[in-house]
Coordinates of N, CA, C and O in Angstrom, one line a residue:
X1 N -275.1 15.6 194.8 CA -274.1 16.6 194.7 C -274.2 17.5 195.9 O -275.3 18.1 196.2
X2 N -273.2 17.7 196.7 CA -273.2 18.6 197.9 C -272.2 19.7 197.6 O -271.1 19.5 197.4
X3 N -272.8 20.9 197.7 CA -272.0 22.1 197.5 C -272.0 23.0 198.7 O -272.9 23.1 199.4
X4 N -270.8 23.6 199.0 CA -270.6 24.5 200.0 C -270.3 25.9 199.4 O -269.6 26.0 198.4
X5 N -270.7 26.9 200.0 CA -270.4 28.3 199.6 C -269.6 29.0 200.7 O -270.1 29.1 201.8
X6 N -268.4 29.3 200.4 CA -267.5 30.0 201.3 C -267.6 31.5 200.9 O -267.5 31.8 199.7
X7 N -267.7 32.4 201.9 CA -267.7 33.8 201.6 C -267.1 34.6 202.7 O -266.8 34.1 203.8
X8 N -266.8 35.9 202.4 CA -266.2 36.8 203.4 C -265.9 38.1 202.7 O -266.1 38.3 201.6
X9 N -265.3 39.0 203.5 CA -264.9 40.3 203.0 C -263.5 40.2 202.4 O -262.6 39.7 203.1
X10 N -263.4 40.7 201.2 CA -262.2 40.6 200.5 C -261.1 41.4 201.3 O -261.3 42.4 201.9
X11 N -259.9 40.8 201.3 CA -258.8 41.3 202.0 C -258.4 42.7 201.3 O -258.3 42.8 200.1
X12 N -258.2 43.7 202.1 CA -257.8 45.1 201.7 C -259.0 45.8 201.0 O -258.7 46.7 200.2
X13 N -260.2 45.3 201.1 CA -261.3 45.8 200.5 C -262.6 45.3 201.2 O -262.5 44.1 201.6
X14 N -263.6 46.0 201.4 CA -264.7 45.5 202.2 C -265.8 44.9 201.3 O -267.0 44.9 201.6
X15 N -265.5 44.5 200.1 CA -266.5 43.9 199.2 C -266.6 42.4 199.5 O -265.6 41.7 199.7
X16 N -267.8 41.9 199.6 CA -268.0 40.5 199.8 C -267.8 39.6 198.6 O -268.2 40.0 197.5
X17 N -267.1 38.5 198.7 CA -266.8 37.6 197.6 C -267.2 36.2 198.1 O -267.2 35.9 199.2
X18 N -267.5 35.3 197.1 CA -267.9 34.0 197.3 C -267.2 33.0 196.4 O -266.8 33.4 195.3
X19 N -267.2 31.8 196.8 CA -266.7 30.7 196.0 C -267.5 29.4 196.3 O -267.9 29.2 197.5
X20 N -268.0 28.7 195.3 CA -268.7 27.5 195.4 C -267.8 26.3 195.3 O -266.9 26.3 194.4
X21 N -268.0 25.3 196.1 CA -267.2 24.1 196.1 C -268.1 22.9 196.2 O -269.0 22.8 197.0
X22 N -267.9 21.9 195.3 CA -268.6 20.6 195.3 C -267.7 19.7 196.1 O -266.6 19.2 195.7
X23 N -268.1 19.4 197.3 CA -267.2 18.6 198.2 C -267.1 17.1 197.8 O -266.2 16.5 198.3
X24 N -267.9 16.7 196.9 CA -267.8 15.3 196.4 C -266.8 15.2 195.3 O -266.2 14.1 195.1
X25 N -266.6 16.2 194.5 CA -265.8 16.1 193.3 C -264.6 17.1 193.3 O -263.7 16.9 192.4
X26 N -264.5 18.1 194.1 CA -263.4 19.1 194.1 C -262.4 18.9 195.2 O -262.8 18.4 196.3
X27 N -261.2 19.2 194.9 CA -260.1 19.2 195.9 C -260.0 20.6 196.5 O -259.7 21.5 195.7
X28 N -260.3 20.8 197.8 CA -260.3 22.1 198.4 C -259.2 22.2 199.4 O -259.0 21.2 200.2
X29 N -258.6 23.4 199.5 CA -257.6 23.6 200.5 C -257.9 25.0 201.2 O -258.2 26.0 200.5
X30 N -258.0 25.0 202.5 CA -258.2 26.2 203.3 C -257.0 26.5 204.1 O -256.6 25.6 204.9
X31 N -256.5 27.7 204.0 CA -255.3 28.1 204.8 C -255.6 29.4 205.5 O -256.4 30.2 205.1
X32 N -254.9 29.6 206.6 CA -255.1 30.8 207.4 C -253.7 31.4 207.8 O -252.8 30.6 208.1
X33 N -253.7 32.7 207.8 CA -252.5 33.4 208.4 C -253.1 34.3 209.5 O -254.3 34.2 209.8
X34 N -252.3 35.2 210.0 CA -252.8 36.1 211.1 C -253.9 37.0 210.6 O -254.9 37.2 211.3
X35 N -253.8 37.4 209.3 CA -254.8 38.4 208.8 C -255.7 37.8 207.7 O -256.8 38.4 207.5
X36 N -255.3 36.8 207.0 CA -256.0 36.3 205.8 C -256.4 34.8 205.9 O -255.7 34.0 206.4
X37 N -257.6 34.5 205.4 CA -258.0 33.1 205.2 C -258.1 33.0 203.7 O -258.6 33.8 203.0
X38 N -257.6 31.8 203.2 CA -257.7 31.6 201.7 C -258.4 30.2 201.5 O -258.1 29.3 202.1
X39 N -259.4 30.3 200.6 CA -260.1 29.0 200.2 C -259.8 28.8 198.7 O -260.0 29.7 197.9
X40 N -259.2 27.7 198.4 CA -258.8 27.4 197.1 C -259.4 26.1 196.6 O -259.4 25.1 197.2
X41 N -260.1 26.2 195.4 CA -260.7 25.0 194.8 C -259.6 24.6 193.8 O -259.4 25.1 192.7
X42 N -258.8 23.6 194.2 CA -257.6 23.2 193.4 C -258.0 22.5 192.1 O -257.3 22.4 191.2
X43 N -259.3 22.0 192.0 CA -259.8 21.3 190.8 C -260.0 22.4 189.7 O -259.6 22.2 188.6
X44 N -260.6 23.5 190.0 CA -260.9 24.5 189.0 C -259.8 25.7 189.0 O -259.8 26.4 188.1
X45 N -259.0 25.8 190.0 CA -258.0 26.8 190.1 C -258.5 28.1 190.7 O -257.8 29.1 190.7
X46 N -259.8 28.2 191.1 CA -260.4 29.4 191.7 C -260.0 29.5 193.1 O -259.8 28.5 193.8
X47 N -259.9 30.7 193.6 CA -259.6 30.9 195.0 C -260.1 32.3 195.5 O -260.3 33.2 194.7
X48 N -260.3 32.4 196.8 CA -260.7 33.7 197.4 C -259.7 33.9 198.6 O -259.3 33.0 199.3
X49 N -259.4 35.2 198.8 CA -258.7 35.6 200.0 C -259.5 36.6 200.7 O -259.9 37.6 200.2
X50 N -259.8 36.3 202.0 CA -260.7 37.2 202.8 C -260.1 37.5 204.1 O -259.1 36.8 204.5
X51 N -260.6 38.6 204.7 CA -260.1 38.9 206.1 C -260.5 37.7 207.0 O -261.6 37.1 206.9
X52 N -259.5 37.3 207.8 CA -259.7 36.0 208.6 C -260.9 35.9 209.4 O -261.6 34.9 209.3
X53 N -261.4 36.9 210.0 CA -262.5 36.8 210.9 C -263.9 36.9 210.2 O -264.9 36.9 210.8
X54 N -263.8 37.0 208.8 CA -265.1 37.2 208.1 C -265.4 35.9 207.3 O -266.5 35.9 206.7
X55 N -264.6 34.9 207.3 CA -264.9 33.7 206.5 C -266.1 32.9 207.1 O -266.2 32.6 208.2
X56 N -267.1 32.6 206.1 CA -268.3 31.9 206.5 C -268.4 30.8 205.5 O -268.0 30.8 204.4
X57 N -269.1 29.7 206.0 CA -269.4 28.5 205.1 C -270.9 28.2 205.3 O -271.4 28.1 206.4
X58 N -271.5 28.0 204.1 CA -272.9 27.6 204.1 C -273.1 26.4 203.2 O -272.5 26.3 202.2
X59 N -274.1 25.6 203.6 CA -274.4 24.4 202.7 C -275.5 24.9 201.7 O -276.5 25.5 202.1
X60 N -275.2 24.8 200.4 CA -276.0 25.3 199.4 C -277.0 24.2 198.9 O -278.1 24.4 198.7
X61 N -276.4 23.0 198.6 CA -277.3 21.9 198.1 C -276.7 20.6 198.5 O -275.5 20.4 198.8

């Protein structure tokens, strides 16, 4: 099982938020606009919206 952790500063708020994604079993969509990046786990329905320049991705397992 390979998981990625996407994180960043919440849009319109400077609180850090995270989402975990299993890249072998989940359907993930990442979109960008001028100000916002959105990571959506379409399998679970979870998503985060962060300031575009703060989006980070880390390998968890």
